[in-house]
Short mmCIF file of C-alpha atoms in Angstrom, two decimals:
data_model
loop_
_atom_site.label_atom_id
_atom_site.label_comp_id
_atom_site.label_asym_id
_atom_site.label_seq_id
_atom_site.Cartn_x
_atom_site.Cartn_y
_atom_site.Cartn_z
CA UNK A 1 53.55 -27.26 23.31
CA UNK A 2 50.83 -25.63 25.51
CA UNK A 3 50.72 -22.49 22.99
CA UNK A 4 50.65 -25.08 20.18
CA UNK A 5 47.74 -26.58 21.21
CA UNK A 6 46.00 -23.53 22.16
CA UNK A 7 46.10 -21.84 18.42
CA UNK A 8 45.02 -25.60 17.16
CA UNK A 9 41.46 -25.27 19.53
CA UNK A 10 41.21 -21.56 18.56
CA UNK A 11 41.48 -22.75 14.78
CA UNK A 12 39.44 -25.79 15.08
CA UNK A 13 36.60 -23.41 16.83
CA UNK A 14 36.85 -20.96 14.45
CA UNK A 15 36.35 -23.95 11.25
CA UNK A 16 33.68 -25.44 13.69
CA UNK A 17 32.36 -22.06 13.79
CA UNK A 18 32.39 -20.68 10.29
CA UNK A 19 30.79 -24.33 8.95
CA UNK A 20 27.92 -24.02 11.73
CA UNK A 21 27.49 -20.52 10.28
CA UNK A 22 27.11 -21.86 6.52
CA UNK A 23 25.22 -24.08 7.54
CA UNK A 24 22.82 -21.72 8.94
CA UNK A 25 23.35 -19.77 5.59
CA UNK A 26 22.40 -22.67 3.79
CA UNK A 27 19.35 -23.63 5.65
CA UNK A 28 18.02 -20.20 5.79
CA UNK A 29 18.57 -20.73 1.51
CA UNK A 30 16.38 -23.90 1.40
CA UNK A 31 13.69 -22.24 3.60
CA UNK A 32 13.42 -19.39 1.16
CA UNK A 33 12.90 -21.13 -1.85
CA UNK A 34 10.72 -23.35 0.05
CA UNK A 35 8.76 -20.25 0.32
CA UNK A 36 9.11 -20.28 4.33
CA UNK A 37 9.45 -16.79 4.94
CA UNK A 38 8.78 -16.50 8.51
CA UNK A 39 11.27 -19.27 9.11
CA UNK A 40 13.50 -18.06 6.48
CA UNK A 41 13.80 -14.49 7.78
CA UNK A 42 14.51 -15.73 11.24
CA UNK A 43 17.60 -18.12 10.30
CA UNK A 44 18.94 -14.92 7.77
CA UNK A 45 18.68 -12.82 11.41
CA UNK A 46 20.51 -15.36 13.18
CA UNK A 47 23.45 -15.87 10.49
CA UNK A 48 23.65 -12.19 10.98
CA UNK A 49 23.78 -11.69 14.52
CA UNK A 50 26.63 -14.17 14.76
CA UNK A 51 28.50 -13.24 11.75
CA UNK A 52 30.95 -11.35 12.99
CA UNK A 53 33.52 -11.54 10.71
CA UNK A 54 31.07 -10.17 8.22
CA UNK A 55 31.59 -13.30 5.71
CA UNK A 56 27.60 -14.03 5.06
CA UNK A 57 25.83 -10.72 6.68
CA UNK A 58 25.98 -8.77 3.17
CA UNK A 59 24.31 -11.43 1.31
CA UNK A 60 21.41 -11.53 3.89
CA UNK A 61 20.16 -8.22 3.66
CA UNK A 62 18.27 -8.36 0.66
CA UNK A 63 16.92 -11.31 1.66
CA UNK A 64 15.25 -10.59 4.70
CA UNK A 65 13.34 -7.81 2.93
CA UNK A 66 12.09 -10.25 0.58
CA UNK A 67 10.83 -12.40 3.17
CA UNK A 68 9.45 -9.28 4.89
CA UNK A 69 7.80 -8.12 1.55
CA UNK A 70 6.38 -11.63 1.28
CA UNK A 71 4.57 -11.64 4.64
CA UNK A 72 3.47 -8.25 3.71
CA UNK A 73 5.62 -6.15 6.44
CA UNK A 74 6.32 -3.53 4.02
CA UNK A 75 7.37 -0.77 5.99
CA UNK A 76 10.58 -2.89 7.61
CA UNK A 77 11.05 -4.40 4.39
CA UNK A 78 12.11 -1.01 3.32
CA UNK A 79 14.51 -0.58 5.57
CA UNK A 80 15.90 -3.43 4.98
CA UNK A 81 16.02 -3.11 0.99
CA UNK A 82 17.82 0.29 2.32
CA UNK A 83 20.70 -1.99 3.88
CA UNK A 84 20.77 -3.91 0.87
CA UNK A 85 20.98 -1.13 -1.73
CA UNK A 86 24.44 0.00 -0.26
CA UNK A 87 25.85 -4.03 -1.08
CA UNK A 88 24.62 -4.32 -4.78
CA UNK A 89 27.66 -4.21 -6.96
CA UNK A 90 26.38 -3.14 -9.92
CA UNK A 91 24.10 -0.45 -11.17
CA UNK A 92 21.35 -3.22 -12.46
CA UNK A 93 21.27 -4.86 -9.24
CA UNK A 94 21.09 -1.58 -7.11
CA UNK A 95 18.24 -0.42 -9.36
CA UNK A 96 16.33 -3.66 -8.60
CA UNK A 97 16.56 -3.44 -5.13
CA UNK A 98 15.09 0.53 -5.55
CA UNK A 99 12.05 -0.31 -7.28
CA UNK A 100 11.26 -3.38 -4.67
CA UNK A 101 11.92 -0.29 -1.60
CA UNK A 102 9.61 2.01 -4.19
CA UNK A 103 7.17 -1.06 -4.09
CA UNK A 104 6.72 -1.06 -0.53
CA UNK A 105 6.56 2.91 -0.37
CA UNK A 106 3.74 2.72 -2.91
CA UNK A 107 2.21 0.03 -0.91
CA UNK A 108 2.24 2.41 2.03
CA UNK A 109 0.91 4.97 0.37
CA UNK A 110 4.30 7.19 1.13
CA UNK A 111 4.33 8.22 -2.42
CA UNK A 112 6.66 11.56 -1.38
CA UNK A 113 9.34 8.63 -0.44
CA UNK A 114 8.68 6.46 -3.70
CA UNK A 115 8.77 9.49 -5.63
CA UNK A 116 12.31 9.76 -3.75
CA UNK A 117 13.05 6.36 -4.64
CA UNK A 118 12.08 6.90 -8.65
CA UNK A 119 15.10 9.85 -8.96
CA UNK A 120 17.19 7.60 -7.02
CA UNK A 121 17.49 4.94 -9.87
CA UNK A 122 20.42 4.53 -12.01
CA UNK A 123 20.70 6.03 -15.66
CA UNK A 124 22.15 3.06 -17.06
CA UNK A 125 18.90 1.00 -17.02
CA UNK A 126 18.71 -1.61 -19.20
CA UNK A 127 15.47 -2.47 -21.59
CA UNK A 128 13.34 -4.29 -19.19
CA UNK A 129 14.16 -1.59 -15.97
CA UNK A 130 13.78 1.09 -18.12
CA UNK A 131 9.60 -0.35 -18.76
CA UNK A 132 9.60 -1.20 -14.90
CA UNK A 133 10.36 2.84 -14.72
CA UNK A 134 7.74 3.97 -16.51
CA UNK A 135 5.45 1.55 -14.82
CA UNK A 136 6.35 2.25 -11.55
CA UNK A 137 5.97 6.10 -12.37
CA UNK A 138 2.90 5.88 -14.08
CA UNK A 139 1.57 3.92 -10.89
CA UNK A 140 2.49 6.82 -8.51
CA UNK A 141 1.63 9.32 -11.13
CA UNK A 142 -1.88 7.71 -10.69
CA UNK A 143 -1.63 7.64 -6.70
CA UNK A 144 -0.91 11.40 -6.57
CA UNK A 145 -4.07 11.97 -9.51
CA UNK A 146 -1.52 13.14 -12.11
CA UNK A 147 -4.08 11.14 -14.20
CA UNK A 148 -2.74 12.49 -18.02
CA UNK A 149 0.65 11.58 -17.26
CA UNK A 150 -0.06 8.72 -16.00
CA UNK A 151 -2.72 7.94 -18.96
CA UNK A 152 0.64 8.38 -21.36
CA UNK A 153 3.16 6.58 -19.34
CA UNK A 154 0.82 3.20 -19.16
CA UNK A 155 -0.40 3.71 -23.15
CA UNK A 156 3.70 4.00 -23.53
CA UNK A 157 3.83 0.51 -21.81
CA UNK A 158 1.27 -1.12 -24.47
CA UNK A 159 2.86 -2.44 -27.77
CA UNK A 160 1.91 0.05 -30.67
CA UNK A 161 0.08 -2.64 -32.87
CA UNK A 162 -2.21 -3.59 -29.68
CA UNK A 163 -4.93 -1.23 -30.86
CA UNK A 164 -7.49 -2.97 -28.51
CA UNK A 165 -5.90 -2.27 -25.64
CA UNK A 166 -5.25 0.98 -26.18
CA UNK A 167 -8.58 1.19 -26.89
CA UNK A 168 -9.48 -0.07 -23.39
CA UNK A 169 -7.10 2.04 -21.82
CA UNK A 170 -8.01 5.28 -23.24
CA UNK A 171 -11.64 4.23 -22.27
CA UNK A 172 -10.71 3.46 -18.59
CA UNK A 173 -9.42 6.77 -18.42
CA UNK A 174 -12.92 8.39 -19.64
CA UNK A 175 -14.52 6.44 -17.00
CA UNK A 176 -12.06 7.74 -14.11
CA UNK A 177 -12.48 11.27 -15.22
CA UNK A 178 -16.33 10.75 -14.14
CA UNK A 179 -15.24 9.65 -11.20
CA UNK A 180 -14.52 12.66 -10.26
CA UNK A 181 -18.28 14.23 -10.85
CA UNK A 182 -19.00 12.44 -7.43
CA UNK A 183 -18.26 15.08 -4.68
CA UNK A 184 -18.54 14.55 -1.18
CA UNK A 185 -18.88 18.06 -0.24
CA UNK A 186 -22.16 17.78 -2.71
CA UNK A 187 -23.38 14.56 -0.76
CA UNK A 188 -23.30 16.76 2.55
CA UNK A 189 -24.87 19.66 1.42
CA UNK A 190 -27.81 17.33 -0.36
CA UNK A 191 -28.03 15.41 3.11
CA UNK A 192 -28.46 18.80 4.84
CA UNK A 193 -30.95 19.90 3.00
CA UNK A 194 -32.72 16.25 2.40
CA UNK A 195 -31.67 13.62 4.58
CA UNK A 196 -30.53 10.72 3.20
CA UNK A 197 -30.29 12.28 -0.32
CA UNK A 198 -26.78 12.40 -0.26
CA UNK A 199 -26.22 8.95 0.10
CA UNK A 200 -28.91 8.11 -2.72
CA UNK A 201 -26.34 10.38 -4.68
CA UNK A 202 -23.42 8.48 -3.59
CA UNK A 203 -25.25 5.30 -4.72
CA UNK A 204 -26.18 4.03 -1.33
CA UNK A 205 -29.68 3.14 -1.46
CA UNK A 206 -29.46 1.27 2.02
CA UNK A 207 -28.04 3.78 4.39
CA UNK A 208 -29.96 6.84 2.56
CA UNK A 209 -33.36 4.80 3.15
CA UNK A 210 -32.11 4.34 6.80
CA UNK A 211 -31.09 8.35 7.34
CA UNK A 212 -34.65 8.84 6.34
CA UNK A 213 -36.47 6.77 8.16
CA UNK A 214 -34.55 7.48 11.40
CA UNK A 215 -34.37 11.45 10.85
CA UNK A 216 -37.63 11.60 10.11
CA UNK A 217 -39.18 9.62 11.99
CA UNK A 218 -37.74 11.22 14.91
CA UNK A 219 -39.13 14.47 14.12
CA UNK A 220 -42.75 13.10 13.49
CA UNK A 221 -42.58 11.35 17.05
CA UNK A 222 -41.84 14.61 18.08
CA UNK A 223 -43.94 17.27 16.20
CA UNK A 224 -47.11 14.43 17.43
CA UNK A 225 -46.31 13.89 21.24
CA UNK A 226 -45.58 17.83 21.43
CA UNK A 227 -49.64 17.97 19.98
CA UNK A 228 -51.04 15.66 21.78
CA UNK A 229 -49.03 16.53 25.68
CA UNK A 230 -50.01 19.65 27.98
CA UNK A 231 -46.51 20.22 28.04
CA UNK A 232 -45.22 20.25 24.09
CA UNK A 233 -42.13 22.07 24.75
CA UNK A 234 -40.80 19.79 27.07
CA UNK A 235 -41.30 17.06 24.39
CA UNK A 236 -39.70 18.87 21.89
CA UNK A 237 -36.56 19.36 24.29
CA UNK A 238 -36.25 16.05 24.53
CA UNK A 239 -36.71 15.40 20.88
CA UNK A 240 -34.54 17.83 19.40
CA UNK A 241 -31.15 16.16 21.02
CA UNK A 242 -32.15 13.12 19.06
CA UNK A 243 -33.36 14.28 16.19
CA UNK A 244 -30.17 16.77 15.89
CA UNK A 245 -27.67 13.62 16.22
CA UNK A 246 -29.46 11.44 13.53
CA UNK A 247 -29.50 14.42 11.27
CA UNK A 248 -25.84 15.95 11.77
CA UNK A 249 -24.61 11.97 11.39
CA UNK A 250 -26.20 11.60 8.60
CA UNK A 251 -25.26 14.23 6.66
CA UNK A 252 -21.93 13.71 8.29
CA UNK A 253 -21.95 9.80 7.49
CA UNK A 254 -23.17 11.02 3.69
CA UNK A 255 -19.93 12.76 3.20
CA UNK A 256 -17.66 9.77 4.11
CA UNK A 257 -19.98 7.67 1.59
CA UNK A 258 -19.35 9.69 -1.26
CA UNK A 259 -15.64 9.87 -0.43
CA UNK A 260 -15.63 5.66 0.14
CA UNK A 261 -17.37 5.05 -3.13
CA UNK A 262 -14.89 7.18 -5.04
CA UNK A 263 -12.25 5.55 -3.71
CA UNK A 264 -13.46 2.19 -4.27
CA UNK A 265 -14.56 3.31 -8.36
CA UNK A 266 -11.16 4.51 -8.59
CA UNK A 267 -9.71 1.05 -7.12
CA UNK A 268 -11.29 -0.50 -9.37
CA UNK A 269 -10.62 1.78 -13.13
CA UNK A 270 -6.83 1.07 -11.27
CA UNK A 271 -7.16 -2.46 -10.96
CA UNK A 272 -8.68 -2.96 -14.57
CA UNK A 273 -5.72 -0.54 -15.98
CA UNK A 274 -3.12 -3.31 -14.32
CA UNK A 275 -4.61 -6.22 -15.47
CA UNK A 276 -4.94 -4.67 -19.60
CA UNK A 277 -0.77 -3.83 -19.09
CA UNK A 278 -0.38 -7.47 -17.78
CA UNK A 279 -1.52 -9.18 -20.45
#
C-alpha cells in the first residue's frame, strides 16, 4: 500500500510539474508577442533550466535569440540562433534561422562569419529565400567594398519594369565611387604641409579653422616673445613642445576626419540603396 502511494505522489509531482512547466512555456509565449523581450527571454531561460526531460527546451532556442536580437544583443543572439539551427526540421526553417545568425554577424561587422553563414544555406530555397540570398549577399558584398557585385546583386533585386529605380540605383553607385576620391592619407599629408588644410579637404570647416588658429598662433607667440626676450632660445624651447603637439594632432586628427566622413558618405549612399529596394 506504502509503494502504492509512493508512485501516486511521484506521478502527481511529475503532472504538477510538467503543467507548472507549460505554464511557464505559455507565459513566456504571451510575453513575446506582447513584445516583452527582456521578460520573455528570462521565462524561455527558466523553462529551460528546469526542463529536464527535454519536452519544451527545443522550442525555446530560437526564441531567446529573437528576444536577444530584439534588445539588440547580437553577438549572444548568434549563439543562440546556432542552438536553434540544429532543431529546425526542415530545410526552409533551418535556412531562416541562418540568415537571422548572418543578420547579427553583419550587424557585428564579422562579415568573414556571415560570409560563413551565406555557404551554409540550403540549396532548396524557395522564391522568397532565394531574394533574401541575394540581398543578404549583396549587403556583405557592400561591407567588404565588392561594390560591382554588389551593384548587380541589388539591381537583380529591383523588378525589371521599375526603370526609375534602377535609375536611382545605378546613380547611387556613381556617387559611392566618388567616395572614394576622399583619401585620408591625402588629408595628412595636406595638414603637414598646411595645417588645417586637410580637414578643409575632408569638409570640416570647423576643426580646420581651429588647427589653424591654434598651430599658428602658437608659433607667432613664439617667433615674437623669442624677438622681443634677451633670452630667445629659451622661449623657443618652450614653444616648440607646444607648437609640435598642436601640429602633429592636427595633422594626425585630419587623417581620422577624412576616414570619419567617408564612412559616414558611405552610410549614407548604403542607407539610400536600402530604402530604393524597400519600396
Amino acid at each position: 500500500m506504502q509503494k502504492i502511494l509512493l508512485i501516486l505522489f511521484i506521478l502527481i509531482s511529475q503532472i504538477s510539474f510538467s503543467q507548472d512547466l507549460k505554464q511557464s512555456f505559455d507565459f513566456a509565449n504571451e510575453l513575446f508577442a506582447k513584445k516583452d523581450y527582456t521578460g520573455a527571454g528570462i521565462t524561455y531561460r527558466r523553462v529551460i533550466y528546469f526542463d529536464k526531460a527535454e519536452i519544451y527546451r527545443k522550442d525555446c532556442y530560437k526564441n531567446i535569440a529573437d528576444c536577444l536580437y530584439e534588445t539588440q544583443q547580437f553577438e549572444e543572439a548568434a549563439d543562440y540562433y546556432e542552438l536553434a539551427f540544429f532543431q529546425q526540421k526542415t530545410d526552409s526553417a533551418k535556412a531562416e534561422v541562418i540568415f537571422k545568425k548572418m543578420s547579427c554577424y553583419l550587424i557585428l561587422n564579422n562579415f568573414e562569419y556571415a560570409e560563413i553563414e551565406l555557404l551554409n544555406l540550403p540549396s532548396n530555397l524557395n522564391a522568397e529565400q532565394n531574394n533574401k540570398k541575394v540581398f543578404y549577399s549583396a549587403v556583405l558584398n557592400f561591407s567588404i567594398e565588392k561594390y560591382d557585385l554588389a551593384k548587380t546583386q541589388f539591381l537583380s533585386l529591383i523588378d525589371s519594369t521599375n526603370t526609375a529605380s534602377k535609375k536611382k540605383i545605378e546613380q547611387l553607385f556613381i556617387k559611392n565611387e566618388k567616395i572614394n576620391k576622399l583619401n585620408p592619407r591625402t588629408a595628412r599629408i595636406m595638414s603637414m604641409i598646411i595645417p588645417g588644410l586637410g580637414q578643409f579637404y575632408a569638409g570640416d570647416i570647423k576643426n580646420g579653422t581651429n588647427s589653424i588658429i591654434l598651430t599658428l598662433g602658437i608659433a607667432t607667440w613664439g617667433i615674437v616673445t623669442a624677438v622681443k626676450s634677451t633670452s630667445p632660445f629659451d622661449v623657443l624651447v618652450t614653444a616648440a613642445p607646444w607648437f609640435q603637439r598642436y601640429y602633429m594632432g592636427g595633422y594626425k586628427k585630419a587623417e581620422q576626419i577624412a576616414i570619419n566622413e567617408k564612412k559616414k558618405r558611405r552610410s549614407k549612399v548604403y542607407n539610400q540603396i536600402l530604402d530604393e529596394i524597400s519600396k
